[in-house]
Coordinates of N, CA, C and O and ligand atoms in Angstrom, one line a residue:
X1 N 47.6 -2.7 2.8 CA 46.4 -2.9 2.0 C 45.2 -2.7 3.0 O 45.4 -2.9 4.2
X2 N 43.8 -2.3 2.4 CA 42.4 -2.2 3.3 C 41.8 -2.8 2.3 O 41.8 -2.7 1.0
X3 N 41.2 -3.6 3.3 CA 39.9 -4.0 2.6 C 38.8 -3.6 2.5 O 38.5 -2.8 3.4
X4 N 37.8 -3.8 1.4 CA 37.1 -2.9 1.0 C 36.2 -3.8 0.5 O 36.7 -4.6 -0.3
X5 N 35.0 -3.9 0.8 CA 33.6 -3.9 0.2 C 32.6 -3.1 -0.4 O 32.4 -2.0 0.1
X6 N 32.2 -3.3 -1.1 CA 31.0 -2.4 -1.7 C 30.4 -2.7 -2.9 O 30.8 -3.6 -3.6
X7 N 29.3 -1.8 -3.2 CA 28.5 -2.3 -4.0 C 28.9 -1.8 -5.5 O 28.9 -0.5 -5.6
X8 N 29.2 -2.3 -6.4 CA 29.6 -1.4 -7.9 C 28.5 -2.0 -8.9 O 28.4 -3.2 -9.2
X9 N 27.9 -1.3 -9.3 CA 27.0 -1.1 -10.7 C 26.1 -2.3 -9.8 O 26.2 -3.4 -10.2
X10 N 25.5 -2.2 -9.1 CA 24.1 -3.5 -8.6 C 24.9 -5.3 -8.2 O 24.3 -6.4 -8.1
X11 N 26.3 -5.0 -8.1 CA 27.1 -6.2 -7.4 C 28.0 -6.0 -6.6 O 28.9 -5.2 -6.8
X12 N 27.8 -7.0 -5.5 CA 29.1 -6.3 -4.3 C 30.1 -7.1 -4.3 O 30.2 -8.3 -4.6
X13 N 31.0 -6.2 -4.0 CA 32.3 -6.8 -4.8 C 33.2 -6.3 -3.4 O 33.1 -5.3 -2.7
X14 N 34.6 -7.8 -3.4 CA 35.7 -7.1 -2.0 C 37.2 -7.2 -3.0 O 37.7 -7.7 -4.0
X15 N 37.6 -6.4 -2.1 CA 39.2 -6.1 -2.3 C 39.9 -5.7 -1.6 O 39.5 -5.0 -0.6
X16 N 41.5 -6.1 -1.9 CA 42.2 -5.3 -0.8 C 42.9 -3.8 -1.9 O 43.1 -4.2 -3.1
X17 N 43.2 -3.1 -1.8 CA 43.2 -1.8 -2.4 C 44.3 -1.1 -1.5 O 44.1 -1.0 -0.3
X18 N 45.6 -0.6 -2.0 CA 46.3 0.5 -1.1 C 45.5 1.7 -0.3 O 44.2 1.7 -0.2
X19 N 46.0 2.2 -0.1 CA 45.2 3.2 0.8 C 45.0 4.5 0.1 O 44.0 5.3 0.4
X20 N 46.0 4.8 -1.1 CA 45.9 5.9 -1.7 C 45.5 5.6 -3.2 O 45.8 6.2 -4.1
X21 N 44.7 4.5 -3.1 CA 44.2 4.0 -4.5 C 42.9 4.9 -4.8 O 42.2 5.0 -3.8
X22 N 42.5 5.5 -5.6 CA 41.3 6.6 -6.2 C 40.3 5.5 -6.5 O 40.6 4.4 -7.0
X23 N 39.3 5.9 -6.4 CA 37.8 5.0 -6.8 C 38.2 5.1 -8.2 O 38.1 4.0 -8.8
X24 N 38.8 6.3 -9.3 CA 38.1 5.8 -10.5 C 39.6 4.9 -11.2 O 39.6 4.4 -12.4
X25 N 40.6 4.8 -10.5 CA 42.0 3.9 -11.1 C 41.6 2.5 -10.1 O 42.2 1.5 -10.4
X26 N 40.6 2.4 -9.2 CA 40.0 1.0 -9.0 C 39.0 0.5 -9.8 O 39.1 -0.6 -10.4
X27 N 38.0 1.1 -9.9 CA 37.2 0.6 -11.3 C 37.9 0.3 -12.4 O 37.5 -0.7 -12.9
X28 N 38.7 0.8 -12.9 CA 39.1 1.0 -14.6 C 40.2 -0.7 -14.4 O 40.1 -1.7 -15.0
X29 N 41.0 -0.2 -13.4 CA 42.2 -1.2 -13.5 C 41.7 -2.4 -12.8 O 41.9 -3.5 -13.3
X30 N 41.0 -2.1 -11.4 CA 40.4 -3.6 -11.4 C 39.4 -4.0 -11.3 O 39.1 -5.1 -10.6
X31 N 38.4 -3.2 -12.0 CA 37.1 -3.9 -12.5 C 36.9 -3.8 -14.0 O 35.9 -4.1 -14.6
X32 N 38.1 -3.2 -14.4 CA 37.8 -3.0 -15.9 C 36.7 -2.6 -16.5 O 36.2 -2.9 -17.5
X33 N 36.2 -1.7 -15.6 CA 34.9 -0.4 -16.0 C 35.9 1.0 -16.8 O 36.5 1.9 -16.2
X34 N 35.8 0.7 -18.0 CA 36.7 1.7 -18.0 C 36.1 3.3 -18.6 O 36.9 4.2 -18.8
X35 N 34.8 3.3 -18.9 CA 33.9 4.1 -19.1 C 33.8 5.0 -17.9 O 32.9 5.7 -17.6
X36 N 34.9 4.9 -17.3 CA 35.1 6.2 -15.9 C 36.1 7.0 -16.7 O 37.2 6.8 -16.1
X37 N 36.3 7.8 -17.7 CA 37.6 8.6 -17.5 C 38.4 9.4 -16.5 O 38.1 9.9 -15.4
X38 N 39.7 9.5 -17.0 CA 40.3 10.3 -16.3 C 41.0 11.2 -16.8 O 41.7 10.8 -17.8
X39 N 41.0 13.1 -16.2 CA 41.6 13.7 -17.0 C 42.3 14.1 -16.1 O 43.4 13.4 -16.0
X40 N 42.1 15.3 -15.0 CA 43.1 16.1 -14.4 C 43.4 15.1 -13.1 O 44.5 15.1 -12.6
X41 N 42.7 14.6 -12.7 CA 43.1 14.0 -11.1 C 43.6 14.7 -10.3 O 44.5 14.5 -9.5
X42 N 42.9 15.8 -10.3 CA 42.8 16.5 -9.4 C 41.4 17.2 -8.9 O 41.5 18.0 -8.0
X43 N 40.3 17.0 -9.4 CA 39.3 17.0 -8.8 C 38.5 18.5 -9.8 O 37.4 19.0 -9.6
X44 N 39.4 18.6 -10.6 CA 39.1 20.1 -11.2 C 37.9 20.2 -12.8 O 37.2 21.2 -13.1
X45 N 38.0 18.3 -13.7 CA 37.5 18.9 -14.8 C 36.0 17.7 -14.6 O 35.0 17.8 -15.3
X46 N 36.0 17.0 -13.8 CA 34.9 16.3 -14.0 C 34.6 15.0 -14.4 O 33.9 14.2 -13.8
X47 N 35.4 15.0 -15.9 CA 35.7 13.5 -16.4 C 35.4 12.3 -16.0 O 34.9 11.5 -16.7
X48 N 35.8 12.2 -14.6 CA 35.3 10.9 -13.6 C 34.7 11.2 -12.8 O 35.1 11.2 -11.7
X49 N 33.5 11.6 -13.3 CA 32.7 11.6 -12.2 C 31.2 10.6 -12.5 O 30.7 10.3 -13.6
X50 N 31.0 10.1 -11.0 CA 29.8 9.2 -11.2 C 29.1 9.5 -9.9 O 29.0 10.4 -9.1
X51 N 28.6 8.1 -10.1 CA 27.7 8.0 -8.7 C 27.9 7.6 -7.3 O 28.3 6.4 -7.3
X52 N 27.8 8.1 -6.2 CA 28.1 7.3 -5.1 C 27.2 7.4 -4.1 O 27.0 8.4 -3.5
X53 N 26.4 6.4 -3.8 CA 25.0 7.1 -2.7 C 24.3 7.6 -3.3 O 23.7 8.4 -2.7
X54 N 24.0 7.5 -5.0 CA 23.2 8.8 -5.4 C 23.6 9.9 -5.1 O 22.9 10.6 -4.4
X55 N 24.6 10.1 -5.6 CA 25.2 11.9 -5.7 C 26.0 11.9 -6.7 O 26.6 10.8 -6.9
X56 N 26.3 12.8 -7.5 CA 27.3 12.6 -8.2 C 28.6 13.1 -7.7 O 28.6 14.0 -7.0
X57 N 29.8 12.5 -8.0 CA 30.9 12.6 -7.5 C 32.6 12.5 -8.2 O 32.6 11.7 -9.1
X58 N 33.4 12.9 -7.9 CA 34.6 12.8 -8.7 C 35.3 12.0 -7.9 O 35.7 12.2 -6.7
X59 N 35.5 10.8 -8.7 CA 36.0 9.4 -8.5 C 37.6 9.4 -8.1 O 38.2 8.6 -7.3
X60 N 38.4 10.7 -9.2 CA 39.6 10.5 -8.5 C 40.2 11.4 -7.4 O 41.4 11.4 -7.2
X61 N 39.2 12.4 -6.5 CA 39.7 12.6 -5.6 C 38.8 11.9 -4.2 O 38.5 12.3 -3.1
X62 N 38.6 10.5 -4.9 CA 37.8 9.6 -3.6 C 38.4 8.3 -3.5 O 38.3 7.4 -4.2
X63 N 39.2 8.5 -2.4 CA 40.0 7.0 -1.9 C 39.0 6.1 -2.1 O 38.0 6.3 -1.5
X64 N 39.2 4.6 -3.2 CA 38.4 3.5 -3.1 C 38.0 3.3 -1.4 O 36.9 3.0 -1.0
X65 N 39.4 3.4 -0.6 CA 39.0 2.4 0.7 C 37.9 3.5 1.8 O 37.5 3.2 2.9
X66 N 37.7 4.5 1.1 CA 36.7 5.8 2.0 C 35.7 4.7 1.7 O 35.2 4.6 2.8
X67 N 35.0 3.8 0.6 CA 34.0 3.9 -0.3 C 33.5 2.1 0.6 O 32.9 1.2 0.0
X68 N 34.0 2.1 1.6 CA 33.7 1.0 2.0 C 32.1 0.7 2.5 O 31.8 1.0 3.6
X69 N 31.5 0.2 1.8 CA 29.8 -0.3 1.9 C 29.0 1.0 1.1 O 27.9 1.3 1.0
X70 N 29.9 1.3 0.7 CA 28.9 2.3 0.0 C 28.9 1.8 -1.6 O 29.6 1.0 -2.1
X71 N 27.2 2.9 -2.5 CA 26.8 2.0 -3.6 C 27.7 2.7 -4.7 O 27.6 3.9 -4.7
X72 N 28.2 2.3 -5.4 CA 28.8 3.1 -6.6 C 28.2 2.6 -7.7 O 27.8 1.5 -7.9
X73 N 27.9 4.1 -9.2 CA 27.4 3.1 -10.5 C 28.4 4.4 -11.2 O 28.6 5.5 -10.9
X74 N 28.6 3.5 -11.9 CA 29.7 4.1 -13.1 C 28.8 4.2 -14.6 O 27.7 3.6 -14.6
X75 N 29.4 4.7 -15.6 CA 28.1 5.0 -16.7 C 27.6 3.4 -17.3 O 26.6 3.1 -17.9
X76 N 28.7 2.5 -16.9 CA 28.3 0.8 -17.3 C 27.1 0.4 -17.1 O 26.5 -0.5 -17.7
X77 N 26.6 1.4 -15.8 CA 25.3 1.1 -15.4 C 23.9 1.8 -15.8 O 22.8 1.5 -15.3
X78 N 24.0 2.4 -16.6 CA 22.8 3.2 -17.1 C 22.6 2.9 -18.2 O 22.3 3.9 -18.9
X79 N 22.7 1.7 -18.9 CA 22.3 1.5 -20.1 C 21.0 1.7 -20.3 O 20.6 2.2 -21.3
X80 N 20.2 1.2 -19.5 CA 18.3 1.0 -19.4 C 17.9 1.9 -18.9 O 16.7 2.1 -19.1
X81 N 18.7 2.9 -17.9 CA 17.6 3.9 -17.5 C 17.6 4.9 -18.3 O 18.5 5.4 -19.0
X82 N 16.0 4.9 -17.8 CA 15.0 5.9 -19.2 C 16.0 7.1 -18.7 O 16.9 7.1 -19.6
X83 N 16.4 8.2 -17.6 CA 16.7 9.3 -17.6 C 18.1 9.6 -18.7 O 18.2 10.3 -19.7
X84 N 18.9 8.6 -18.0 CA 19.5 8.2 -19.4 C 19.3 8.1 -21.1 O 19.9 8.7 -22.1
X85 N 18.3 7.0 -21.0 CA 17.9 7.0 -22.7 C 17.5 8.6 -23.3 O 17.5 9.2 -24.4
X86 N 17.2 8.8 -22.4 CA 16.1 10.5 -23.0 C 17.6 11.1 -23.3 O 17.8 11.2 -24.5
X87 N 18.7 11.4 -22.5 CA 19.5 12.3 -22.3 C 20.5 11.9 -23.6 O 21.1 12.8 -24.2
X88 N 20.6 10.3 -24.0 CA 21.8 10.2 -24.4 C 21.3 10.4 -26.1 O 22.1 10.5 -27.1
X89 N 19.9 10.5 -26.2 CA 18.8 10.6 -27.9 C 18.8 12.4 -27.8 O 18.7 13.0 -28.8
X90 N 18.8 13.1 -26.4 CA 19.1 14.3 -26.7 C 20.6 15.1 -26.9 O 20.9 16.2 -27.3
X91 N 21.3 14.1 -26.5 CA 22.7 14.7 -26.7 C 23.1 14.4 -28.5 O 24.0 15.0 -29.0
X92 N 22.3 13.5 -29.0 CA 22.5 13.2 -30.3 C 21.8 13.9 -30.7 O 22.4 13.7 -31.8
X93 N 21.0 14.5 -30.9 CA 20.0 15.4 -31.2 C 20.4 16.8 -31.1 O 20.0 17.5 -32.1
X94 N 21.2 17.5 -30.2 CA 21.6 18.9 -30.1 C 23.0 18.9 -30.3 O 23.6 19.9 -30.0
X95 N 23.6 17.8 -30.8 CA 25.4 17.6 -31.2 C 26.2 18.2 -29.8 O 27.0 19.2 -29.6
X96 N 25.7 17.2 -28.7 CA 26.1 17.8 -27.7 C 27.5 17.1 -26.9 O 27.9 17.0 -25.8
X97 N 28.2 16.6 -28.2 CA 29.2 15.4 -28.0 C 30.3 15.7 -29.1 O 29.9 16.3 -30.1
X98 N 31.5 15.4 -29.0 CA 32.2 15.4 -30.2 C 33.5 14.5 -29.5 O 33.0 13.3 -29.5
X99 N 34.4 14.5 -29.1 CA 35.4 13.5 -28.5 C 35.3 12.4 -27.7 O 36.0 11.4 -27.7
X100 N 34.0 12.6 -26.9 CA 33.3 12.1 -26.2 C 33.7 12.0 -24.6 O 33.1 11.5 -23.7
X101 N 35.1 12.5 -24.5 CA 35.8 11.9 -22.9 C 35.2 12.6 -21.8 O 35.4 12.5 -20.6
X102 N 34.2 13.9 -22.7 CA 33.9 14.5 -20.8 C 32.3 13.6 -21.0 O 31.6 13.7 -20.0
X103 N 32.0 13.0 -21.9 CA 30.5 12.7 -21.8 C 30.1 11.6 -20.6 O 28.9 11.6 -20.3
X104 N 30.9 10.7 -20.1 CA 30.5 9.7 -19.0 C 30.4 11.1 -17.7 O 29.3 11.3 -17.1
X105 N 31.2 11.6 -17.7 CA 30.8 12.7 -16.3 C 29.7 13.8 -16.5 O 28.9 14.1 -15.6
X106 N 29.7 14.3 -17.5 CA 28.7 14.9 -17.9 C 27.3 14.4 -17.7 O 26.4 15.0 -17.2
X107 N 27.3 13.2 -18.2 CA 26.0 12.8 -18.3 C 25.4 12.3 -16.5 O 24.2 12.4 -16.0
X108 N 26.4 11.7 -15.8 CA 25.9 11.5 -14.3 C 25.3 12.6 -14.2 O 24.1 12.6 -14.2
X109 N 26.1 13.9 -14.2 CA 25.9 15.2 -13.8 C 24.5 15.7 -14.1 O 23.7 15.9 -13.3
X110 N 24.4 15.7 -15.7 CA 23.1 16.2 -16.5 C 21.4 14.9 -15.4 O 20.3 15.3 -14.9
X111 N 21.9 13.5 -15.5 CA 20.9 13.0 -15.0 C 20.6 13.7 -13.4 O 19.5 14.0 -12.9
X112 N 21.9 13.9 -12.7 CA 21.7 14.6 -11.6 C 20.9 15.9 -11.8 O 20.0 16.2 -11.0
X113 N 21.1 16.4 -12.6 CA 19.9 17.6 -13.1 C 18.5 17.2 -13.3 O 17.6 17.4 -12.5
X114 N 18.6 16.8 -14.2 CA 17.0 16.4 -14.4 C 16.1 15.8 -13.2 O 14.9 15.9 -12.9
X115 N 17.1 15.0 -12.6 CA 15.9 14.3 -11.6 C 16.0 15.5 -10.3 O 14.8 15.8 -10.0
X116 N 16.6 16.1 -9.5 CA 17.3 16.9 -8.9 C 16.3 18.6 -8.6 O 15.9 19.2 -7.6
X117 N 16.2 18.8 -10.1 CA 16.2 20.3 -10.2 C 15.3 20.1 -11.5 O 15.5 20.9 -12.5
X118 N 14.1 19.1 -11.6 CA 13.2 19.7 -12.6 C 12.5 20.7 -13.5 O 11.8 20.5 -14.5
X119 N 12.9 22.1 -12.8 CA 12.5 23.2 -12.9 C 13.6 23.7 -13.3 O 13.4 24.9 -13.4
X120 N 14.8 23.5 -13.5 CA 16.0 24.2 -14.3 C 16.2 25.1 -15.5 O 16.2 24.6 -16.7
X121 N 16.4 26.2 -15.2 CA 16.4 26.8 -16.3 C 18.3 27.0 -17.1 O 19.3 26.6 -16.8
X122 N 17.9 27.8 -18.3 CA 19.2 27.5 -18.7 C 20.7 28.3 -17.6 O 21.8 27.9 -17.8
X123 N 20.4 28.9 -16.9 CA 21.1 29.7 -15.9 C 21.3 28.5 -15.5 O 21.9 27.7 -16.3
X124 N 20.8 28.0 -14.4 CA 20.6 27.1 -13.2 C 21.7 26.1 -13.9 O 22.8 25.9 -13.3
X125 N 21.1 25.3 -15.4 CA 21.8 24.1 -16.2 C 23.7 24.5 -16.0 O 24.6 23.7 -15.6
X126 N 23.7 25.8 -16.6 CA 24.8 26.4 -16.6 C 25.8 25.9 -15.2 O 26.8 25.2 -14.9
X127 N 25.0 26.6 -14.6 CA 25.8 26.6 -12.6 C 25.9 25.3 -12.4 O 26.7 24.8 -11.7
X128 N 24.8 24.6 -13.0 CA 25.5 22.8 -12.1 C 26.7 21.9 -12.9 O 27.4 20.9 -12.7
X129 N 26.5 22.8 -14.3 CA 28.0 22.1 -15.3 C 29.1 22.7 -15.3 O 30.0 22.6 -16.2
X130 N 28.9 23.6 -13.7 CA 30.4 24.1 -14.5 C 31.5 23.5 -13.7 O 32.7 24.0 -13.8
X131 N 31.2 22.4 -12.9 CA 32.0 21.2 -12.5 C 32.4 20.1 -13.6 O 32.7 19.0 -13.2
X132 N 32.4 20.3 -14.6 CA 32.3 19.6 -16.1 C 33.1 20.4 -16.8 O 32.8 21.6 -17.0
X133 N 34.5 19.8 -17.5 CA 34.9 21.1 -18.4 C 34.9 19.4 -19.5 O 35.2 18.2 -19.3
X134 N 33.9 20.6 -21.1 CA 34.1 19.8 -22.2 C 35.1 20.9 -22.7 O 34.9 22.1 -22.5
X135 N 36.3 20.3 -23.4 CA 37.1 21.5 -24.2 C 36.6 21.4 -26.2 O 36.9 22.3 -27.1
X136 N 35.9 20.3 -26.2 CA 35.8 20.7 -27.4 C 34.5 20.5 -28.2 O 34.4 20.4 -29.5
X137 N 33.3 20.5 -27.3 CA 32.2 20.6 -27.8 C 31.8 22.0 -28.0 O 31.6 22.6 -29.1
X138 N 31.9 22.5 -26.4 CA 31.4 24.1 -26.1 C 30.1 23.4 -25.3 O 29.8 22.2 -25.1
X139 N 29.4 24.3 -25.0 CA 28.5 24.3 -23.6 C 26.7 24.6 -24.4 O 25.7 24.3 -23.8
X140 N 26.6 25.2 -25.6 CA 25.5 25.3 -26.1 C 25.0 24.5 -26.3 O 23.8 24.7 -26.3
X141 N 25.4 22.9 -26.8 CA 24.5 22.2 -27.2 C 24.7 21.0 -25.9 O 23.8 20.2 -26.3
X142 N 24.9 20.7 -25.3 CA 25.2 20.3 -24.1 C 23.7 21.3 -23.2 O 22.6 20.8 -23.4
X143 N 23.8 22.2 -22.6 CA 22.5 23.0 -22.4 C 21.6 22.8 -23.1 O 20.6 22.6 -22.4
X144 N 21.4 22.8 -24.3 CA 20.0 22.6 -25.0 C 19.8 21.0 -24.5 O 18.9 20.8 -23.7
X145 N 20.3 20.3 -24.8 CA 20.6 18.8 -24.7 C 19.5 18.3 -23.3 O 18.5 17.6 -23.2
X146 N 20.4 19.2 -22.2 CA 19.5 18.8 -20.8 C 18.2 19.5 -21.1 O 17.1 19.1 -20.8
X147 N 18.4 20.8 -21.7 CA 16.8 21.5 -21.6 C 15.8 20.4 -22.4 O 14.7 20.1 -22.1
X148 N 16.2 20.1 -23.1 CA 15.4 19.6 -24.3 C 14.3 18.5 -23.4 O 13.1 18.5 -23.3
X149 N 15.6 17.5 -22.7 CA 14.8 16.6 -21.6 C 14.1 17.1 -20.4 O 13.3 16.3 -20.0
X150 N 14.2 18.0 -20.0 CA 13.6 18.5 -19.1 C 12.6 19.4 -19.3 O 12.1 20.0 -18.4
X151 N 12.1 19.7 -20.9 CA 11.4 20.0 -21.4 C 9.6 18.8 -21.4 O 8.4 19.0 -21.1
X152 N 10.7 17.6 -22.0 CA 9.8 16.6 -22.3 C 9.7 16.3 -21.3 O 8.5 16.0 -21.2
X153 N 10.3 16.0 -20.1 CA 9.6 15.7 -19.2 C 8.6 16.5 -18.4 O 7.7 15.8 -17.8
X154 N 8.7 17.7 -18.3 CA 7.6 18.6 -18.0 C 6.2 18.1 -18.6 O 5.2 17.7 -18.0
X155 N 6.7 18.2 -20.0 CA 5.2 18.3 -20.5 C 4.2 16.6 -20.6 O 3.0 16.3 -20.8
X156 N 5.5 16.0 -20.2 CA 4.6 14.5 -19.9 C 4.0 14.7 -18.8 O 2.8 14.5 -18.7
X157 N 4.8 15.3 -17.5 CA 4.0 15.4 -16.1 C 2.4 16.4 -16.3 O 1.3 16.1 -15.7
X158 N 2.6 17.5 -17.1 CA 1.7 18.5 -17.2 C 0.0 17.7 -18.3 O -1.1 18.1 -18.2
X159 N 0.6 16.4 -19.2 CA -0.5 16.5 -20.2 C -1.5 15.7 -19.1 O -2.7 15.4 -19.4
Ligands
LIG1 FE1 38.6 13.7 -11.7 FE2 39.4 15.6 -13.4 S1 39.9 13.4 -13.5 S2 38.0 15.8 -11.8
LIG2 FE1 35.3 16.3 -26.2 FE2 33.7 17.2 -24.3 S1 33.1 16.2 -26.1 S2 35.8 17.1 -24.2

């Protein structure tokens, strides 16, 4: 076992963790965040991906015990942020959801857009989702979805 500190969703939390335990089968199983999915575990569809250090990242090819003092937020944590609220009223808005299992990674990803790459066009939106596989939305309204916010946000900075 390693022990492990770190910060999860704005609380620091210790454990001892095997060595080959994945950040997102430690949240789910022992913090019961389970708003991390998991699909391929292998680092390929996105599913679990979140936050680490402010970056977005795929949770199951990241050893919990790598993640020692570092900050993690999983989607549990973005209930209040605005980049969030805009994103999750535009994904209902451009039907940019339907099963919902790629939407917790997606949406890190998309907030990682917007704040990131404010000037993103739909090309650009394209190239940073394609670490994201949704199998059964499709990718058009997911694209509109970020443009739409990065729309409005423009035009707030611009009035
Ligand atoms: Fe992590 Fe697929 S479950 S990338
Ligand atoms: Fe079903 Fe994306 S909404 S996989």
């Amino acid at each position: 076992m390693t022990q492990l500190i770190l910060t999860v969703n704005g609380k620091q939390v210790s454990a001892d963790v095997e060595p080959r335990t994945h950040l997102a089968d430690f949240l789910r199983e022992e913090r019961g965040l389970t708003g991390t999915n998991i699909g391929c575990e292998q680092g390929v569809c996105g599913a679990c991906t979140l936050m680490i250090d402010g970056a977005p990242m795929r949770s199951c090819i990241v050893y919990a015990s790598s993640c020692n003092g570092a900050e993690v937020r999983s989607i549990e944590d973005f209930d209040n942020d605005p980049v969030m609220i805009e994103l999750r009223a535009a994904f209902t808005a451009e039907h940019a959801l339907q099963c919902g299992y790629c939407t917790p990674g997606i949406l890190a990803t998309a907030r990682d857009i917007v704040l990131r790459i404010p000037d993103a066009d739909e090309a650009r939106i394209r190239h940073e989702l394609s670490g994201n596989l949704c199998r059964c939305t499709g990718y058009v309204g997911l694209v509109k979805a970020i443009s739409r916010v990065l729309e409005q946000r423009r035009k707030r900075l611009s009035a």
